[in-house]
Amino acid sequence: MPGGLSLWNKATRDIEDSLLCISDILNIQIANPLLLTVLRLYKAKRLKDSQVRELFSLVERYHFMYTTISAQPSSGGVGLMYAAHAREIANAADSNAMGICIMDFKKKIVSKVPSRDTFVSKFKQLSYQNQRQREVIRYTLWKIYKKINSAVDVDRSTASIEHLMSQSGGSAAVHNIGNLLVVPVKFNGEVLGDKPFAQKKSLLIKHGYALEPEIVAAMAWTDVDIEQRTTRLAEYAYDTVWAIK
């Protein structure tokens, strides 16, 4: 279990989060040869925090975009790529050689990133009604919220999903990601419940939750608003949150 390795501290919590997301949320096994090599070298103090952070983040971002959202198959070539880079990193003679290995791995990952149109199109198909997608949606919204509000700490493990347009509203768009927020568990249930949008918005603002400007500005929350926010989240996810450049 990545979280039980006793390698992490407050300064490296984001690295642990990245590893947990790869293994538990994205359920990626094909990268294990590289991940295990990196963990071994890190424990032996042959890799710096920043290098482990970059390597894990590259794997996390790539598989989120390519495998989880765009639903592209991971071929045998991807497995060979991970095995080859694991060997190169393990055999790096010094810090300069290690830096070159990491740079080469990044170039390979960049070359495999799906197109923006493919990603956005698939992202917009996410639905909270699909139980298999719920953890991915929670992770996605948590990661986006954390990027927008870096000073706010929302615990991913206890955060819950809130529907802006009430589920009892009957709209087909109610389960789209553009209608969803990830909120601290204390907000869900009794605080927000099945209240109308205006009340939910007021309560969230009152409790200090950082809402996006278009949600704050909205007097009502409609199918059109949901569609527009879904597209905006998809583009922001590709261009900023999971961008590999």
Coordinates of C-alpha atoms in Angstrom, one line a residue:
M1 CA 0.0 0.0 0.0
P2 CA 1.7 3.3 -1.1
G3 CA 0.4 5.2 1.9
G4 CA 2.0 2.7 4.3
L5 CA 5.6 3.0 3.0
S6 CA 6.7 5.5 5.7
L7 CA 8.4 7.6 3.0
W8 CA 6.2 10.6 3.2
N9 CA 6.0 13.7 5.3
K10 CA 4.0 17.0 5.2
A11 CA 6.3 18.4 2.4
T12 CA 5.8 15.3 0.2
R13 CA 2.1 14.7 0.8
D14 CA 1.4 15.6 -2.8
I15 CA 3.7 12.9 -4.0
E16 CA 1.9 10.3 -1.9
D17 CA -1.4 11.7 -3.2
S18 CA -0.2 11.2 -6.7
L19 CA 0.8 7.6 -6.1
L20 CA -2.5 6.8 -4.4
C21 CA -4.4 8.4 -7.3
I22 CA -2.5 6.2 -9.8
S23 CA -3.1 3.0 -7.9
D24 CA -6.5 3.5 -6.2
I25 CA -8.4 5.9 -8.4
L26 CA -7.0 5.4 -11.9
N27 CA -6.2 1.8 -11.1
I28 CA -3.1 1.8 -13.3
Q29 CA -0.9 -1.3 -13.0
I30 CA 1.0 -1.1 -16.2
A31 CA 3.3 1.6 -14.8
N32 CA 4.4 -0.5 -11.8
P33 CA 7.9 -1.4 -13.0
L34 CA 8.7 2.3 -13.2
L35 CA 6.9 3.3 -10.0
L36 CA 8.5 0.5 -7.9
T37 CA 11.9 1.4 -9.3
V38 CA 11.4 5.1 -8.4
L39 CA 10.2 4.2 -4.9
R40 CA 13.3 1.9 -4.4
L41 CA 15.7 4.6 -5.5
Y42 CA 13.9 7.3 -3.4
K43 CA 14.2 5.1 -0.3
A44 CA 17.9 4.7 -1.1
K45 CA 18.2 8.5 -1.4
R46 CA 19.2 8.3 -5.1
L47 CA 16.2 10.4 -6.2
K48 CA 15.2 13.9 -4.9
D49 CA 11.7 14.8 -3.8
S50 CA 11.3 17.0 -6.9
Q51 CA 12.3 14.1 -9.3
V52 CA 9.9 11.7 -7.7
R53 CA 7.2 14.4 -7.8
E54 CA 7.8 14.9 -11.5
L55 CA 7.9 11.2 -12.4
F56 CA 4.7 10.3 -10.5
S57 CA 2.9 13.4 -11.7
L58 CA 3.7 12.5 -15.4
V59 CA 2.3 9.0 -14.9
E60 CA -0.8 10.3 -13.2
R61 CA -1.5 13.0 -15.7
Y62 CA -0.8 10.8 -18.7
H63 CA -3.1 8.0 -17.6
F64 CA -5.8 10.3 -16.4
M65 CA -6.0 11.9 -19.9
Y66 CA -5.1 8.9 -22.1
T67 CA -6.6 5.9 -20.3
T68 CA -9.2 7.1 -17.8
I69 CA -10.9 9.9 -19.8
S70 CA -10.0 9.3 -23.4
A71 CA -10.4 5.5 -23.0
Q72 CA -7.5 4.7 -25.2
P73 CA -6.0 1.2 -24.7
S74 CA -2.7 0.8 -23.1
S75 CA -0.8 -1.4 -25.6
G76 CA 2.2 -3.6 -25.0
G77 CA 4.3 -0.7 -26.2
V78 CA 3.3 1.3 -23.1
G79 CA 4.4 -1.6 -20.9
L80 CA 7.7 -1.8 -22.7
M81 CA 8.1 2.0 -22.4
Y82 CA 7.8 1.8 -18.6
A83 CA 10.1 -1.2 -18.3
A84 CA 12.7 0.5 -20.4
H85 CA 12.7 3.8 -18.5
A86 CA 12.7 1.9 -15.2
R87 CA 16.0 0.2 -16.3
E88 CA 17.5 3.5 -17.5
I89 CA 16.7 5.3 -14.3
A90 CA 18.0 2.4 -12.2
N91 CA 21.2 2.4 -14.2
A92 CA 21.8 6.2 -14.2
A93 CA 25.4 6.7 -13.2
D94 CA 25.1 10.2 -11.6
S95 CA 22.6 13.1 -11.1
N96 CA 23.2 14.4 -14.6
A97 CA 22.4 11.1 -16.2
M98 CA 19.4 10.8 -14.0
G99 CA 18.2 14.2 -15.2
I100 CA 18.6 13.1 -18.8
C101 CA 16.6 9.9 -18.1
I102 CA 13.7 11.9 -16.6
M103 CA 13.7 14.4 -19.5
D104 CA 13.6 11.5 -22.0
F105 CA 10.7 9.9 -20.2
K106 CA 8.8 13.2 -20.2
K107 CA 9.4 13.6 -24.0
K108 CA 7.9 10.1 -24.5
I109 CA 4.9 10.9 -22.4
V110 CA 4.3 14.2 -24.2
S111 CA 4.3 12.3 -27.5
K112 CA 1.5 10.1 -26.3
V113 CA -1.0 12.7 -25.0
P114 CA -4.4 12.5 -26.6
S115 CA -5.7 15.4 -28.7
R116 CA -7.6 18.2 -27.0
D117 CA -10.8 17.4 -29.0
T118 CA -10.8 13.8 -28.1
F119 CA -10.2 14.5 -24.4
V120 CA -12.9 17.2 -24.2
S121 CA -15.4 15.1 -26.0
K122 CA -14.9 12.1 -23.7
F123 CA -14.7 14.3 -20.5
K124 CA -18.2 15.7 -21.3
Q125 CA -19.6 12.1 -21.2
L126 CA -18.7 11.6 -17.6
S127 CA -21.8 10.9 -15.6
Y128 CA -22.3 10.5 -11.8
Q129 CA -25.1 8.1 -12.6
N130 CA -22.5 5.6 -13.7
Q131 CA -21.3 4.2 -10.4
R132 CA -18.0 3.1 -11.9
Q133 CA -17.2 6.7 -12.7
R134 CA -18.0 8.2 -9.3
E135 CA -14.6 8.0 -7.8
V136 CA -13.0 9.4 -10.9
I137 CA -15.4 12.3 -10.9
R138 CA -14.7 13.0 -7.2
Y139 CA -11.0 12.9 -7.9
T140 CA -11.4 15.1 -11.0
L141 CA -13.4 17.8 -9.2
W142 CA -11.0 17.6 -6.2
K143 CA -8.0 18.1 -8.4
I144 CA -9.6 21.0 -10.3
Y145 CA -10.7 22.7 -7.1
K146 CA -7.3 22.3 -5.5
K147 CA -5.7 23.9 -8.6
I148 CA -8.1 26.9 -8.6
N149 CA -7.9 27.3 -4.8
S150 CA -4.4 26.2 -3.8
A151 CA -4.6 27.7 -0.3
V152 CA -7.7 25.7 0.6
D153 CA -7.2 22.2 1.9
V154 CA -10.1 19.8 1.0
D155 CA -9.4 16.2 2.1
R156 CA -10.1 14.0 -0.9
S157 CA -10.7 10.9 1.2
T158 CA -13.7 12.5 3.0
A159 CA -14.9 15.0 0.4
S160 CA -18.4 14.3 -1.0
I161 CA -20.3 15.3 -4.2
E162 CA -22.9 18.0 -4.2
H163 CA -25.4 18.5 -7.1
L164 CA -25.9 22.2 -7.9
M165 CA -29.2 21.5 -9.6
S166 CA -31.1 19.3 -7.3
Q167 CA -31.3 15.6 -8.2
S168 CA -35.1 15.9 -7.8
G169 CA -35.2 18.5 -10.6
G170 CA -35.7 15.8 -13.2
S171 CA -33.2 17.2 -15.7
A172 CA -31.2 14.7 -17.8
A173 CA -28.1 16.9 -17.2
V174 CA -28.3 16.7 -13.4
H175 CA -25.5 14.0 -13.2
N176 CA -23.1 15.8 -15.7
I177 CA -19.8 16.9 -14.1
G178 CA -20.8 20.5 -14.9
N179 CA -23.5 20.2 -12.2
L180 CA -21.3 18.8 -9.5
L181 CA -19.1 20.2 -6.8
V182 CA -16.7 18.4 -4.5
V183 CA -17.3 19.7 -1.0
P184 CA -16.1 18.9 2.5
V185 CA -18.4 16.3 3.9
K186 CA -19.7 18.7 6.6
F187 CA -21.5 20.7 3.8
N188 CA -23.3 17.8 2.3
G189 CA -26.4 16.1 3.8
E190 CA -28.0 18.3 6.5
V191 CA -26.4 21.6 5.4
L192 CA -27.3 21.5 1.7
G193 CA -29.5 18.5 1.3
D194 CA -32.0 18.8 -1.6
K195 CA -32.3 22.6 -1.3
P196 CA -32.9 24.7 -4.4
F197 CA -29.8 26.2 -6.2
A198 CA -30.2 29.7 -4.7
Q199 CA -30.2 28.4 -1.2
K200 CA -27.3 26.0 -1.8
K201 CA -25.3 28.9 -3.3
S202 CA -26.0 31.1 -0.4
L203 CA -25.1 28.5 2.2
L204 CA -21.9 27.6 0.5
I205 CA -20.8 31.2 0.3
K206 CA -21.8 31.7 4.0
H207 CA -19.7 28.7 5.0
G208 CA -16.7 30.1 3.1
Y209 CA -16.7 27.7 0.2
A210 CA -14.9 29.2 -2.8
L211 CA -17.4 29.0 -5.7
E212 CA -16.4 29.7 -9.3
P213 CA -17.4 33.2 -10.6
E214 CA -20.1 32.0 -13.0
I215 CA -21.8 30.0 -10.2
V216 CA -21.8 33.1 -7.9
A217 CA -23.2 35.2 -10.7
A218 CA -26.0 32.8 -11.6
M219 CA -29.5 33.6 -10.4
A220 CA -30.7 30.1 -11.5
W221 CA -28.8 27.0 -12.6
T222 CA -30.1 25.5 -15.9
D223 CA -29.2 22.8 -18.4
V224 CA -27.4 25.5 -20.4
D225 CA -25.3 26.5 -17.4
I226 CA -24.4 22.9 -16.8
E227 CA -23.4 22.3 -20.4
Q228 CA -21.2 25.5 -20.4
R229 CA -19.5 24.6 -17.2
T230 CA -18.9 21.0 -18.3
T231 CA -17.1 22.3 -21.4
R232 CA -15.1 24.9 -19.4
L233 CA -14.0 22.2 -16.9
A234 CA -13.0 19.9 -19.7
E235 CA -10.9 22.6 -21.3
Y236 CA -9.3 23.7 -18.0
A237 CA -8.5 20.1 -17.2
Y238 CA -6.7 19.6 -20.4
D239 CA -5.0 23.0 -20.7
T240 CA -4.0 23.5 -17.1
V241 CA -4.6 20.8 -14.4
W242 CA -3.4 17.7 -16.2
A243 CA -1.4 19.5 -18.9
I244 CA 1.9 17.9 -20.0
K245 CA 4.1 20.3 -21.9

